[in-house]
Short mmCIF file of C-alpha atoms and ligand atoms in Angstrom, two decimals:
data_model
loop_
_atom_site.label_atom_id
_atom_site.label_comp_id
_atom_site.label_asym_id
_atom_site.label_seq_id
_atom_site.Cartn_x
_atom_site.Cartn_y
_atom_site.Cartn_z
CA MET A 1 21.88 8.95 14.68
CA PHE A 2 22.54 9.11 10.94
CA LYS A 3 23.91 12.26 9.35
CA LYS A 4 22.81 11.64 5.79
CA ILE A 5 20.26 9.28 4.23
CA LEU A 6 19.97 8.35 0.57
CA VAL A 7 16.33 7.96 -0.44
CA ALA A 8 16.19 5.18 -3.03
CA ASN A 9 12.70 5.98 -4.25
CA ARG A 10 10.57 8.70 -5.83
CA GLY A 11 7.17 10.41 -5.64
CA GLU A 12 5.15 10.73 -2.47
CA ILE A 13 7.12 8.18 -0.45
CA ALA A 14 10.40 9.98 -1.19
CA MET A 15 8.77 13.17 0.10
CA ARG A 16 7.52 11.32 3.18
CA ILE A 17 11.03 10.10 4.01
CA ILE A 18 12.60 13.52 3.36
CA ARG A 19 10.09 15.09 5.76
CA ALA A 20 10.98 12.63 8.52
CA CYS A 21 14.69 13.31 7.93
CA ARG A 22 14.16 17.09 8.14
CA GLU A 23 12.52 16.69 11.54
CA LEU A 24 15.42 14.51 12.69
CA ASP A 25 17.98 16.95 11.30
CA ILE A 26 19.34 14.36 8.87
CA ALA A 27 20.54 15.47 5.42
CA THR A 28 18.91 13.78 2.40
CA VAL A 29 20.08 12.57 -0.99
CA ALA A 30 17.53 11.99 -3.74
CA ILE A 31 17.94 9.97 -6.92
CA TYR A 32 15.93 10.63 -10.06
CA SER A 33 15.57 9.63 -13.68
CA GLU A 34 15.35 12.01 -16.63
CA ALA A 35 11.62 11.27 -16.79
CA ASP A 36 11.24 12.36 -13.18
CA SER A 37 13.61 15.32 -12.95
CA THR A 38 10.73 17.69 -12.16
CA GLY A 39 9.52 15.70 -9.13
CA ILE A 40 9.03 17.78 -5.96
CA TYR A 41 11.16 15.41 -3.93
CA VAL A 42 14.14 16.16 -6.20
CA LYS A 43 13.89 19.82 -5.25
CA LYS A 44 13.25 19.20 -1.55
CA ALA A 45 16.23 16.88 -0.94
CA ASP A 46 19.54 18.45 0.06
CA GLU A 47 21.29 16.77 -2.86
CA ALA A 48 19.93 15.00 -5.94
CA TYR A 49 21.59 12.78 -8.51
CA LEU A 50 20.47 11.58 -11.89
CA VAL A 51 20.57 7.80 -12.14
CA GLY A 52 20.04 5.82 -15.29
CA PRO A 53 19.59 4.29 -17.66
CA GLY A 54 15.94 4.82 -18.49
CA ALA A 55 13.09 5.77 -16.22
CA VAL A 56 13.02 2.69 -14.00
CA GLN A 57 16.38 0.93 -14.29
CA GLY A 58 18.22 3.50 -12.18
CA PHE A 59 15.90 2.90 -9.22
CA LEU A 60 16.57 -0.84 -9.44
CA ASP A 61 20.35 -0.74 -9.86
CA GLY A 62 21.41 -1.59 -6.32
CA GLU A 63 25.11 -1.47 -7.02
CA GLN A 64 24.96 2.00 -8.55
CA ILE A 65 22.87 3.25 -5.61
CA VAL A 66 25.21 1.82 -2.97
CA ASN A 67 28.22 3.29 -4.79
CA LEU A 68 26.52 6.66 -4.89
CA ALA A 69 25.71 6.46 -1.17
CA ARG A 70 29.36 5.81 -0.41
CA ARG A 71 30.57 8.55 -2.72
CA VAL A 72 28.31 11.21 -1.17
CA GLY A 73 28.90 10.06 2.40
CA ALA A 74 25.41 8.76 3.22
CA ASP A 75 25.30 6.42 6.25
CA ALA A 76 22.00 4.78 5.37
CA ILE A 77 19.55 4.07 2.54
CA HIS A 78 15.78 4.17 2.86
CA PRO A 79 14.16 2.08 0.11
CA GLY A 80 10.54 3.26 0.56
CA TYR A 81 8.12 0.71 -0.98
CA GLY A 82 8.38 -1.04 -4.34
CA PHE A 83 11.69 -0.96 -6.27
CA LEU A 84 14.40 -2.32 -3.92
CA ALA A 85 12.35 -2.40 -0.70
CA GLU A 86 11.84 -6.17 -0.76
CA ASN A 87 15.11 -7.09 -2.40
CA ALA A 88 17.11 -9.26 0.01
CA GLN A 89 20.20 -9.08 -2.19
CA PHE A 90 20.15 -5.30 -2.02
CA ALA A 91 19.80 -5.31 1.78
CA HIS A 92 22.77 -7.67 1.89
CA LEU A 93 24.80 -5.50 -0.46
CA CYS A 94 24.19 -2.50 1.81
CA GLN A 95 25.28 -4.52 4.81
CA ILE A 96 28.59 -5.65 3.31
CA SER A 97 29.24 -2.14 1.96
CA GLY A 98 28.97 -0.55 5.39
CA ILE A 99 25.71 1.25 4.60
CA ILE A 100 22.70 0.75 6.86
CA PHE A 101 19.61 -0.54 5.04
CA ILE A 102 16.56 1.00 6.71
CA GLY A 103 14.45 -2.13 6.99
CA PRO A 104 14.73 -5.66 8.36
CA SER A 105 17.65 -8.04 7.83
CA SER A 106 18.24 -9.55 4.41
CA GLN A 107 17.46 -12.98 5.94
CA ALA A 108 14.02 -11.83 7.08
CA ILE A 109 13.32 -10.23 3.68
CA ARG A 110 14.38 -13.40 1.85
CA LEU A 111 12.19 -15.62 3.98
CA LEU A 112 9.12 -13.37 3.85
CA GLY A 113 9.61 -12.75 0.12
CA ASN A 114 8.55 -16.32 -0.47
CA LYS A 115 4.90 -16.72 0.50
CA VAL A 116 5.17 -20.48 0.71
CA LYS A 117 7.98 -20.20 3.26
CA ALA A 118 6.05 -17.53 5.15
CA ARG A 119 3.04 -19.85 5.32
CA GLU A 120 5.23 -22.65 6.73
CA LEU A 121 6.56 -20.27 9.33
CA ALA A 122 3.05 -19.20 10.35
CA LYS A 123 2.07 -22.83 10.67
CA GLN A 124 5.04 -23.50 12.93
CA VAL A 125 3.91 -20.80 15.37
CA ASP A 126 0.27 -21.97 15.24
CA VAL A 127 -1.11 -19.05 13.27
CA PRO A 128 -3.96 -20.13 10.96
CA ILE A 129 -3.21 -19.99 7.24
CA VAL A 130 -5.62 -20.25 4.31
CA PRO A 131 -6.03 -23.93 3.37
CA GLY A 132 -3.72 -24.41 0.40
CA THR A 133 -1.07 -26.52 -1.24
CA ASP A 134 1.93 -27.60 0.83
CA GLY A 135 4.60 -25.71 -1.00
CA SER A 136 4.55 -24.69 -4.62
CA VAL A 137 2.69 -26.75 -7.23
CA SER A 138 4.96 -28.60 -9.59
CA GLY A 139 2.42 -29.26 -12.34
CA MET A 140 -1.13 -29.82 -13.39
CA GLU A 141 -1.60 -33.08 -11.41
CA ASP A 142 -0.57 -31.37 -8.21
CA ALA A 143 -2.92 -28.49 -8.86
CA LEU A 144 -5.85 -30.70 -9.85
CA ALA A 145 -5.40 -32.85 -6.77
CA PHE A 146 -5.70 -29.78 -4.54
CA CYS A 147 -8.75 -28.46 -6.41
CA ARG A 148 -10.50 -31.85 -6.11
CA GLN A 149 -9.88 -31.93 -2.41
CA ALA A 150 -10.60 -28.25 -1.59
CA GLY A 151 -13.32 -27.59 -4.18
CA TYR A 152 -13.68 -24.50 -6.34
CA PRO A 153 -13.17 -21.57 -6.31
CA VAL A 154 -9.45 -21.59 -5.67
CA MET A 155 -6.92 -18.81 -5.90
CA ILE A 156 -3.67 -19.11 -7.83
CA LYS A 157 -0.91 -17.16 -6.09
CA THR A 158 2.71 -16.56 -6.94
CA CYS A 159 5.38 -17.57 -4.41
CA ALA A 160 7.34 -14.35 -4.95
CA GLY A 161 4.22 -12.18 -5.37
CA GLY A 162 3.34 -8.64 -4.45
CA GLY A 163 1.26 -5.69 -5.63
CA GLY A 164 -1.62 -7.98 -6.64
CA ARG A 165 0.39 -9.45 -9.51
CA GLY A 166 -0.32 -12.94 -10.78
CA LEU A 167 -3.38 -13.52 -8.58
CA ARG A 168 -6.13 -15.48 -10.36
CA VAL A 169 -9.46 -16.80 -9.13
CA VAL A 170 -10.30 -20.14 -10.75
CA ARG A 171 -13.79 -21.63 -10.78
CA SER A 172 -13.41 -24.79 -12.87
CA ASP A 173 -10.94 -27.43 -14.10
CA GLN A 174 -11.18 -25.88 -17.58
CA ASP A 175 -9.83 -22.51 -16.40
CA LEU A 176 -7.08 -23.95 -14.25
CA TRP A 177 -4.40 -24.57 -16.86
CA ASP A 178 -4.71 -21.23 -18.72
CA SER A 179 -4.82 -19.28 -15.48
CA MET A 180 -1.76 -21.06 -14.11
CA GLU A 181 0.13 -20.35 -17.30
CA SER A 182 -0.71 -16.66 -17.41
CA SER A 183 -0.10 -16.21 -13.68
CA SER A 184 3.29 -17.89 -13.93
CA ARG A 185 4.23 -15.77 -16.93
CA GLU A 186 3.25 -12.59 -15.09
CA ALA A 187 5.23 -13.60 -12.00
CA LEU A 188 8.27 -14.52 -14.04
CA SER A 189 8.41 -11.14 -15.73
CA ALA A 190 7.60 -9.18 -12.53
CA PHE A 191 9.70 -11.10 -9.99
CA GLY A 192 11.97 -13.37 -12.04
CA ASP A 193 10.29 -16.36 -10.39
CA GLY A 194 7.25 -18.03 -11.94
CA SER A 195 6.51 -20.56 -9.19
CA LEU A 196 2.93 -20.82 -7.97
CA PHE A 197 0.85 -22.21 -5.14
CA LEU A 198 -2.88 -22.53 -4.59
CA GLU A 199 -5.18 -21.40 -1.82
CA GLN A 200 -8.83 -21.94 -1.20
CA TYR A 201 -10.65 -18.79 -2.35
CA ILE A 202 -12.24 -17.11 0.63
CA GLU A 203 -15.56 -15.51 -0.36
CA ARG A 204 -16.05 -11.88 0.61
CA PRO A 205 -13.36 -11.58 3.26
CA HIS A 206 -12.06 -8.48 4.95
CA HIS A 207 -8.40 -7.64 4.42
CA ILE A 208 -7.11 -6.87 7.90
CA GLU A 209 -3.43 -6.11 8.52
CA PHE A 210 -1.45 -5.34 11.65
CA GLN A 211 1.30 -2.76 11.85
CA ILE A 212 4.34 -4.03 13.71
CA LEU A 213 7.34 -2.19 15.13
CA ALA A 214 10.26 -4.33 16.26
CA ASP A 215 13.78 -3.42 17.30
CA ARG A 216 17.11 -5.18 17.79
CA HIS A 217 16.61 -5.27 21.55
CA GLY A 218 13.83 -7.85 21.45
CA ASN A 219 10.90 -5.44 21.64
CA VAL A 220 8.01 -6.22 19.30
CA ILE A 221 4.86 -4.14 19.51
CA HIS A 222 1.80 -3.65 17.30
CA LEU A 223 0.05 -0.41 16.44
CA GLY A 224 -3.35 -1.90 15.76
CA GLU A 225 -4.87 -2.85 12.46
CA ARG A 226 -5.98 -1.41 9.14
CA ASP A 227 -8.89 -2.60 7.05
CA CYS A 228 -7.86 -2.46 3.37
CA SER A 229 -10.83 -4.31 1.92
CA ILE A 230 -11.72 -1.75 -0.75
CA GLN A 231 -9.59 -3.00 -3.61
CA ARG A 232 -9.51 -3.26 -7.36
CA ARG A 233 -7.63 -6.12 -9.00
CA HIS A 234 -6.56 -7.17 -5.48
CA GLN A 235 -4.84 -3.81 -4.99
CA LYS A 236 -5.87 -1.43 -2.24
CA LEU A 237 -7.73 1.81 -2.98
CA ILE A 238 -9.15 2.94 0.36
CA GLU A 239 -7.75 2.00 3.75
CA ILE A 240 -9.12 2.65 7.20
CA ALA A 241 -7.99 2.32 10.81
CA PRO A 242 -9.17 0.89 13.07
CA SER A 243 -11.32 -1.88 11.60
CA LEU A 244 -15.04 -1.38 12.21
CA ILE A 245 -15.71 -5.07 12.77
CA LEU A 246 -12.99 -6.42 15.09
CA THR A 247 -14.04 -7.09 18.64
CA PRO A 248 -11.42 -6.24 21.28
CA ARG A 249 -10.93 -9.97 21.78
CA LEU A 250 -10.33 -10.71 18.11
CA ARG A 251 -8.04 -7.68 17.85
CA ALA A 252 -5.93 -8.96 20.73
CA GLU A 253 -5.82 -12.47 19.27
CA MET A 254 -4.82 -11.35 15.78
CA ALA A 255 -2.25 -8.90 17.17
CA GLU A 256 -0.72 -11.74 19.15
CA ALA A 257 -0.57 -13.87 16.00
CA ALA A 258 1.08 -11.01 14.09
CA ILE A 259 3.68 -10.56 16.81
CA ALA A 260 4.36 -14.31 16.89
CA ILE A 261 5.18 -14.24 13.18
CA ALA A 262 7.44 -11.19 13.54
CA ARG A 263 9.27 -12.88 16.41
CA ALA A 264 9.64 -16.11 14.46
CA VAL A 265 11.65 -14.34 11.73
CA HIS A 266 13.62 -12.24 14.25
CA TYR A 267 12.06 -9.26 12.59
CA ASP A 268 13.30 -5.76 13.20
CA ASN A 269 12.01 -2.42 11.90
CA ALA A 270 8.46 -1.63 10.70
CA GLY A 271 6.48 -4.39 9.02
CA THR A 272 2.93 -5.44 8.28
CA VAL A 273 1.29 -8.80 8.84
CA GLU A 274 -1.65 -9.31 6.48
CA PHE A 275 -4.70 -11.49 7.21
CA LEU A 276 -8.01 -12.33 5.62
CA LEU A 277 -10.99 -12.40 7.95
CA ASP A 278 -13.89 -14.47 6.61
CA GLN A 279 -17.64 -13.96 7.09
CA GLN A 280 -17.62 -16.42 10.01
CA GLY A 281 -14.99 -14.45 11.91
CA GLN A 282 -12.13 -16.85 11.22
CA TYR A 283 -8.83 -15.19 10.35
CA TYR A 284 -6.01 -16.49 8.15
CA PHE A 285 -2.47 -15.20 7.69
CA ILE A 286 -1.65 -14.40 4.04
CA GLU A 287 1.71 -12.62 4.05
CA MET A 288 4.06 -10.26 5.86
CA ASN A 289 5.36 -7.17 4.05
CA PRO A 290 8.85 -6.27 5.28
CA ARG A 291 8.66 -2.56 4.50
CA ILE A 292 6.74 0.66 5.01
CA GLN A 293 3.35 0.43 3.33
CA VAL A 294 1.46 2.95 1.25
CA GLU A 295 -1.36 3.02 3.82
CA HIS A 296 0.84 3.57 6.91
CA THR A 297 -0.66 7.08 7.22
CA VAL A 298 -3.96 5.87 8.71
CA THR A 299 -2.09 4.18 11.56
CA GLU A 300 -0.05 7.32 12.15
CA GLN A 301 -3.22 9.41 12.33
CA ILE A 302 -4.83 7.30 15.06
CA THR A 303 -1.69 6.53 17.10
CA ALA A 304 0.27 9.79 16.62
CA ILE A 305 3.36 7.63 16.07
CA ASP A 306 5.60 8.60 13.15
CA LEU A 307 6.37 5.29 11.46
CA VAL A 308 9.14 6.53 9.17
CA ARG A 309 10.87 8.27 12.06
CA SER A 310 10.57 4.97 13.97
CA GLN A 311 12.08 3.06 11.03
CA ILE A 312 15.06 5.39 11.00
CA SER A 313 15.70 5.26 14.74
CA ILE A 314 15.33 1.48 14.86
CA ALA A 315 17.80 1.13 11.97
CA ALA A 316 20.18 3.35 13.93
CA GLY A 317 20.05 0.74 16.70
CA LEU A 318 17.72 2.53 19.12
CA PRO A 319 14.88 0.74 20.90
CA VAL A 320 11.24 1.31 19.88
CA GLU A 321 10.28 4.60 21.50
CA VAL A 322 6.96 3.48 23.00
CA SER A 323 5.84 0.43 24.93
CA GLN A 324 2.73 -1.57 24.01
CA ASP A 325 0.81 0.00 26.89
CA GLU A 326 1.53 3.47 25.58
CA VAL A 327 -0.06 2.75 22.21
CA THR A 328 -3.63 4.03 22.11
CA LEU A 329 -5.93 4.13 19.11
CA GLN A 330 -7.87 7.37 18.91
CA GLY A 331 -10.65 8.15 16.48
CA HIS A 332 -11.00 6.89 12.92
CA ALA A 333 -8.78 7.50 9.91
CA ILE A 334 -9.44 6.96 6.19
CA GLN A 335 -6.98 7.15 3.32
CA CYS A 336 -7.98 7.52 -0.33
CA ARG A 337 -5.37 6.83 -2.99
CA ILE A 338 -5.59 9.66 -5.49
CA ASN A 339 -4.39 7.88 -8.60
CA ALA A 340 -3.97 9.14 -12.14
CA GLU A 341 -6.39 6.63 -13.58
CA ASP A 342 -9.89 6.29 -14.95
CA PRO A 343 -12.09 4.08 -12.74
CA ARG A 344 -14.75 3.88 -15.46
CA ASN A 345 -12.25 2.59 -17.98
CA ASN A 346 -11.11 -0.36 -15.87
CA PHE A 347 -8.78 1.95 -13.91
CA ALA A 348 -6.62 2.55 -16.98
CA PRO A 349 -3.60 4.70 -16.06
CA ALA A 350 -3.74 8.32 -17.22
CA THR A 351 -0.86 10.62 -18.06
CA GLY A 352 -0.67 14.28 -18.95
CA THR A 353 0.07 17.68 -17.48
CA ILE A 354 -1.58 18.85 -14.28
CA THR A 355 -3.27 22.11 -15.22
CA ALA A 356 -4.64 23.07 -11.79
CA TYR A 357 -3.82 21.88 -8.29
CA LEU A 358 -5.27 22.97 -4.97
CA SER A 359 -5.14 20.56 -2.06
CA PRO A 360 -7.77 20.40 0.69
CA GLY A 361 -7.06 21.47 4.26
CA GLY A 362 -8.64 22.20 7.59
CA ILE A 363 -9.12 20.08 10.69
CA GLY A 364 -8.03 16.46 10.49
CA VAL A 365 -6.80 16.55 6.88
CA ARG A 366 -3.43 15.25 5.74
CA ILE A 367 -1.93 15.22 2.25
CA ASP A 368 1.05 13.15 1.19
CA GLY A 369 1.49 14.49 -2.29
CA ALA A 370 4.04 14.56 -5.01
CA VAL A 371 2.52 16.77 -7.70
CA TYR A 372 1.84 20.44 -8.46
CA LYS A 373 0.47 22.64 -11.26
CA ASP A 374 2.36 22.09 -14.55
CA TYR A 375 3.83 18.78 -13.35
CA ILE A 376 3.81 16.21 -16.14
CA VAL A 377 2.65 12.82 -14.86
CA PRO A 378 5.14 10.29 -16.25
CA SER A 379 3.84 7.02 -17.62
CA PHE A 380 6.64 4.84 -16.27
CA TYR A 381 5.66 4.58 -12.62
CA ASP A 382 2.64 3.62 -10.55
CA ALA A 383 -0.33 5.95 -10.78
CA LEU A 384 -0.29 7.33 -7.22
CA LEU A 385 -0.37 11.16 -7.32
CA ALA A 386 -1.28 11.86 -3.72
CA LYS A 387 -2.68 10.23 -0.63
CA LEU A 388 -5.51 12.00 1.13
CA THR A 389 -5.87 10.92 4.76
CA VAL A 390 -8.43 12.26 7.18
CA ARG A 391 -9.07 11.62 10.83
CA GLY A 392 -12.33 12.10 12.71
CA ARG A 393 -13.49 11.45 16.26
CA THR A 394 -16.09 9.01 14.96
CA TRP A 395 -16.41 6.95 11.77
CA ASP A 396 -19.25 9.15 10.59
CA GLU A 397 -17.23 12.30 11.10
CA ALA A 398 -14.26 10.78 9.24
CA VAL A 399 -16.44 9.87 6.23
CA SER A 400 -18.01 13.35 6.10
CA ARG A 401 -14.58 14.90 6.41
CA MET A 402 -13.23 12.77 3.57
CA HIS A 403 -16.18 13.74 1.41
CA ARG A 404 -15.71 17.42 2.17
CA SER A 405 -11.95 17.15 1.47
CA LEU A 406 -12.52 15.40 -1.85
CA GLU A 407 -14.90 18.22 -2.79
CA GLU A 408 -12.20 20.77 -2.01
CA PHE A 409 -9.52 18.89 -3.92
CA VAL A 410 -8.79 20.50 -7.30
CA LEU A 411 -6.57 18.35 -9.54
CA ARG A 412 -7.09 18.86 -13.25
CA GLY A 413 -5.48 17.87 -16.52
CA VAL A 414 -5.52 14.11 -15.92
CA LYS A 415 -8.30 11.75 -14.94
CA THR A 416 -8.09 10.89 -11.24
CA THR A 417 -9.92 8.75 -8.71
CA ILE A 418 -11.24 11.87 -6.90
CA PRO A 419 -14.83 11.93 -8.26
CA PHE A 420 -15.09 8.14 -7.84
CA MET A 421 -13.92 8.34 -4.22
CA ARG A 422 -16.39 11.17 -3.60
CA LYS A 423 -19.21 8.95 -4.82
CA ILE A 424 -18.13 6.10 -2.50
CA MET A 425 -18.23 8.50 0.47
CA THR A 426 -21.97 9.00 -0.16
CA GLU A 427 -22.80 5.33 -0.75
CA PRO A 428 -24.98 3.98 2.12
CA ASP A 429 -23.12 0.68 2.69
CA PHE A 430 -19.76 2.44 2.85
CA ARG A 431 -21.17 5.08 5.18
CA ALA A 432 -22.53 2.31 7.39
CA GLY A 433 -19.14 0.59 7.42
CA ARG A 434 -20.49 -2.43 5.51
CA PHE A 435 -17.83 -3.48 3.04
CA ASP A 436 -15.51 -6.38 2.26
CA THR A 437 -13.17 -7.18 -0.63
CA SER A 438 -16.15 -7.68 -2.98
CA TYR A 439 -17.29 -4.07 -2.48
CA LEU A 440 -16.56 -2.68 -5.95
CA GLU A 441 -18.08 -5.71 -7.71
CA THR A 442 -21.19 -5.61 -5.59
CA HIS A 443 -21.63 -1.82 -5.83
CA PRO A 444 -21.56 -0.95 -9.54
CA GLU A 445 -23.44 2.27 -8.73
CA VAL A 446 -20.25 3.87 -7.39
CA PHE A 447 -18.97 3.96 -10.96
CA LYS A 448 -21.85 6.28 -11.90
CA TYR A 449 -20.42 9.55 -10.67
CA ASP A 450 -20.32 13.07 -12.07
CA ASP A 451 -16.99 13.96 -13.57
CA ASP A 452 -15.27 16.99 -12.13
CA VAL A 453 -16.52 20.09 -13.85
CA GLU A 454 -13.80 22.51 -14.88
CA PRO A 455 -14.28 25.93 -13.20
CA GLU A 456 -14.14 27.51 -16.66
CA ASP A 457 -17.08 25.32 -17.71
CA LEU A 458 -18.96 26.42 -14.63
CA VAL A 459 -18.39 30.10 -15.44
CA LEU A 460 -19.64 29.47 -18.97
CA ALA A 461 -22.70 27.64 -17.71
CA ILE A 462 -23.53 30.43 -15.25
CA SER A 463 -23.12 33.17 -17.83
CA ALA A 464 -25.26 31.21 -20.26
CA ALA A 465 -27.95 30.89 -17.58
CA ILE A 466 -27.80 34.62 -16.80
CA ALA A 467 -27.98 35.48 -20.49
CA ALA A 468 -30.97 33.20 -20.91
CA TYR A 469 -32.69 34.73 -17.88
CA GLU A 470 -32.03 38.31 -19.02
CA GLY A 471 -33.21 37.46 -22.49
CA LEU A 472 -36.63 36.53 -21.11
P1 ADP B 501 -0.05 -9.42 -2.74
O1 ADP B 501 1.25 -9.98 -2.31
O2 ADP B 501 -0.16 -9.25 -4.20
O3 ADP B 501 -0.41 -8.22 -1.94
P2 ADP B 501 -1.86 -10.95 -1.07
O4 ADP B 501 -1.64 -12.37 -0.76
O5 ADP B 501 -1.53 -9.97 0.00
O6 ADP B 501 -1.11 -10.57 -2.41
O7 ADP B 501 -3.39 -10.76 -1.50
C1 ADP B 501 -3.86 -9.56 -2.05
C2 ADP B 501 -5.39 -9.54 -2.01
O8 ADP B 501 -5.92 -10.63 -2.77
C3 ADP B 501 -6.00 -9.71 -0.64
O9 ADP B 501 -6.10 -8.50 0.07
C4 ADP B 501 -7.36 -10.28 -0.96
O10 ADP B 501 -8.26 -9.27 -1.38
C5 ADP B 501 -7.06 -11.18 -2.14
N1 ADP B 501 -6.77 -12.56 -1.70
C6 ADP B 501 -5.56 -13.10 -1.45
N2 ADP B 501 -5.66 -14.40 -1.09
C7 ADP B 501 -6.97 -14.69 -1.12
C8 ADP B 501 -7.75 -15.88 -0.85
N3 ADP B 501 -7.17 -17.02 -0.50
N4 ADP B 501 -9.09 -15.80 -0.96
C9 ADP B 501 -9.69 -14.64 -1.32
N5 ADP B 501 -9.04 -13.52 -1.60
C10 ADP B 501 -7.70 -13.52 -1.50
P1 ADP B 502 0.90 -1.76 0.01
O1 ADP B 502 0.99 -3.18 0.44
O2 ADP B 502 1.81 -0.85 0.71
O3 ADP B 502 -0.49 -1.30 -0.16
P2 ADP B 502 1.03 -1.92 -2.85
O4 ADP B 502 0.60 -3.32 -3.08
O5 ADP B 502 0.11 -0.81 -3.21
O6 ADP B 502 1.57 -1.77 -1.39
O7 ADP B 502 2.42 -1.70 -3.57
C1 ADP B 502 3.12 -0.51 -3.44
C2 ADP B 502 4.14 -0.48 -4.53
O8 ADP B 502 5.11 -1.49 -4.31
C3 ADP B 502 3.57 -0.74 -5.92
O9 ADP B 502 4.28 0.03 -6.85
C4 ADP B 502 3.82 -2.23 -6.09
O10 ADP B 502 3.87 -2.57 -7.44
C5 ADP B 502 5.14 -2.38 -5.40
N1 ADP B 502 5.35 -3.73 -4.84
C6 ADP B 502 4.56 -4.36 -3.95
N2 ADP B 502 5.06 -5.58 -3.64
C7 ADP B 502 6.20 -5.73 -4.37
C8 ADP B 502 7.17 -6.77 -4.50
N3 ADP B 502 7.08 -7.92 -3.84
N4 ADP B 502 8.21 -6.55 -5.34
C9 ADP B 502 8.31 -5.40 -6.01
N5 ADP B 502 7.44 -4.39 -5.93
C10 ADP B 502 6.39 -4.54 -5.13
MG1 MG B 503 -0.54 -8.19 0.19
#
């Protein structure tokens, strides 16, 4: 087993990795920017080093990070998600520098990093893909030809894509050109690759993804699925496990498809195979993410399998600890992303100082947090402050537990998604498990929530009421 791991990330996922290392008795090395020097993970790691320049560049400078790992005697690097997690060149650099990259091989990352190649691979192993262009589109004629044949709406996607970037729904010839241009521009600046492809737009699908664990001994297992249909701008907000709509037969079939794809790329480590499931019950592969995902917590809560611990032991060359038969799904889990953003203002990111923080607790409640009172939320990173995950014996219990936990959660000083999430937990369709990727568009009422009332305001209101009463 490793003696020391460098955590090439920040925020809640850095904390998550440090926790797994503590339990495995592995020392940890954190990296941080000046903007992030007050992060909890910096304090919790055994060693921490300032990397620059700027707030983001240091987390992306693979060479600097590998050199640091060698200098401080780390045997492995965990990339978390985002930053270098899906960078094949970085995985390769680790490999040739004698540092273990905690993730799949650079070849698997390279192949899966290109959605067009991943689609071809899925096709080869007979996994259904969304009808779309064969390969990337080279120009307007190509694109128009596909739209004529498939019919609108279509979805523009970026070959190198991720994090919802560059996705555009197009409903007419007139929109096609502008959307392709803006999508390509966005992809070029985000991924350094502006190439695009087109898919038929599936109306109101469910986003269903399977968690895979694979090792270097040929074992590939799945840990069931997550439904991540509640999204904004094609980015996930609430994730659940298991899905409320899969039949055991469909679950088995989709799991088999997910495993076939993992096997086809000789995948090892933890990964996620994403599908869309349409209203008719047909599923389509969309992509495989070769990394730990934000929403891995819901799978952990219903399987009791520690995915980050598994990533580390697989990277150390050990076989997956459990067999497929030993994986059981128990109860229902829900994760809410507690973001520093304002849902009512188009989810605009919020920054500021956290003036009060008290996390919820009690039975079935899990917090993966990264903030505390007086922490200043930097503006340079994604808006995730904490992940609140609950588990219940039944779906109904899980929803009530999430609602209760969101009520307990005190996080003040910046706008967060807490009051919005609380409203969703009381919305009848959500409570009944009726939701797909159109949920937020089709339920505008969830944006009409009461803002959190500051306790000070409450005290003032009560004293005013008492004064008024006594004055009578
Ligand atoms: P990313 O790499 O940005 O995560 P994905 O391909 O995984 O992109 O898609 C993200 C989300 O966009 C999906 O969960 C789904 O809501 C929506 N989406 C993607 N492809 C389609 C499609 N063909 N039809 C309808 N919605 C889609
Ligand atoms: P998940 O699939 O785990 O839900 P998200 O889409 O929420 O992940 O992305 C998690 C983080 O990783 C975000 O900061 C996102 O911008 C980043 N990210 C996702 N895909 C990529 C990618 N292909 N390249 C770089 N960063 C990415
Ligand atoms: Mg995706």
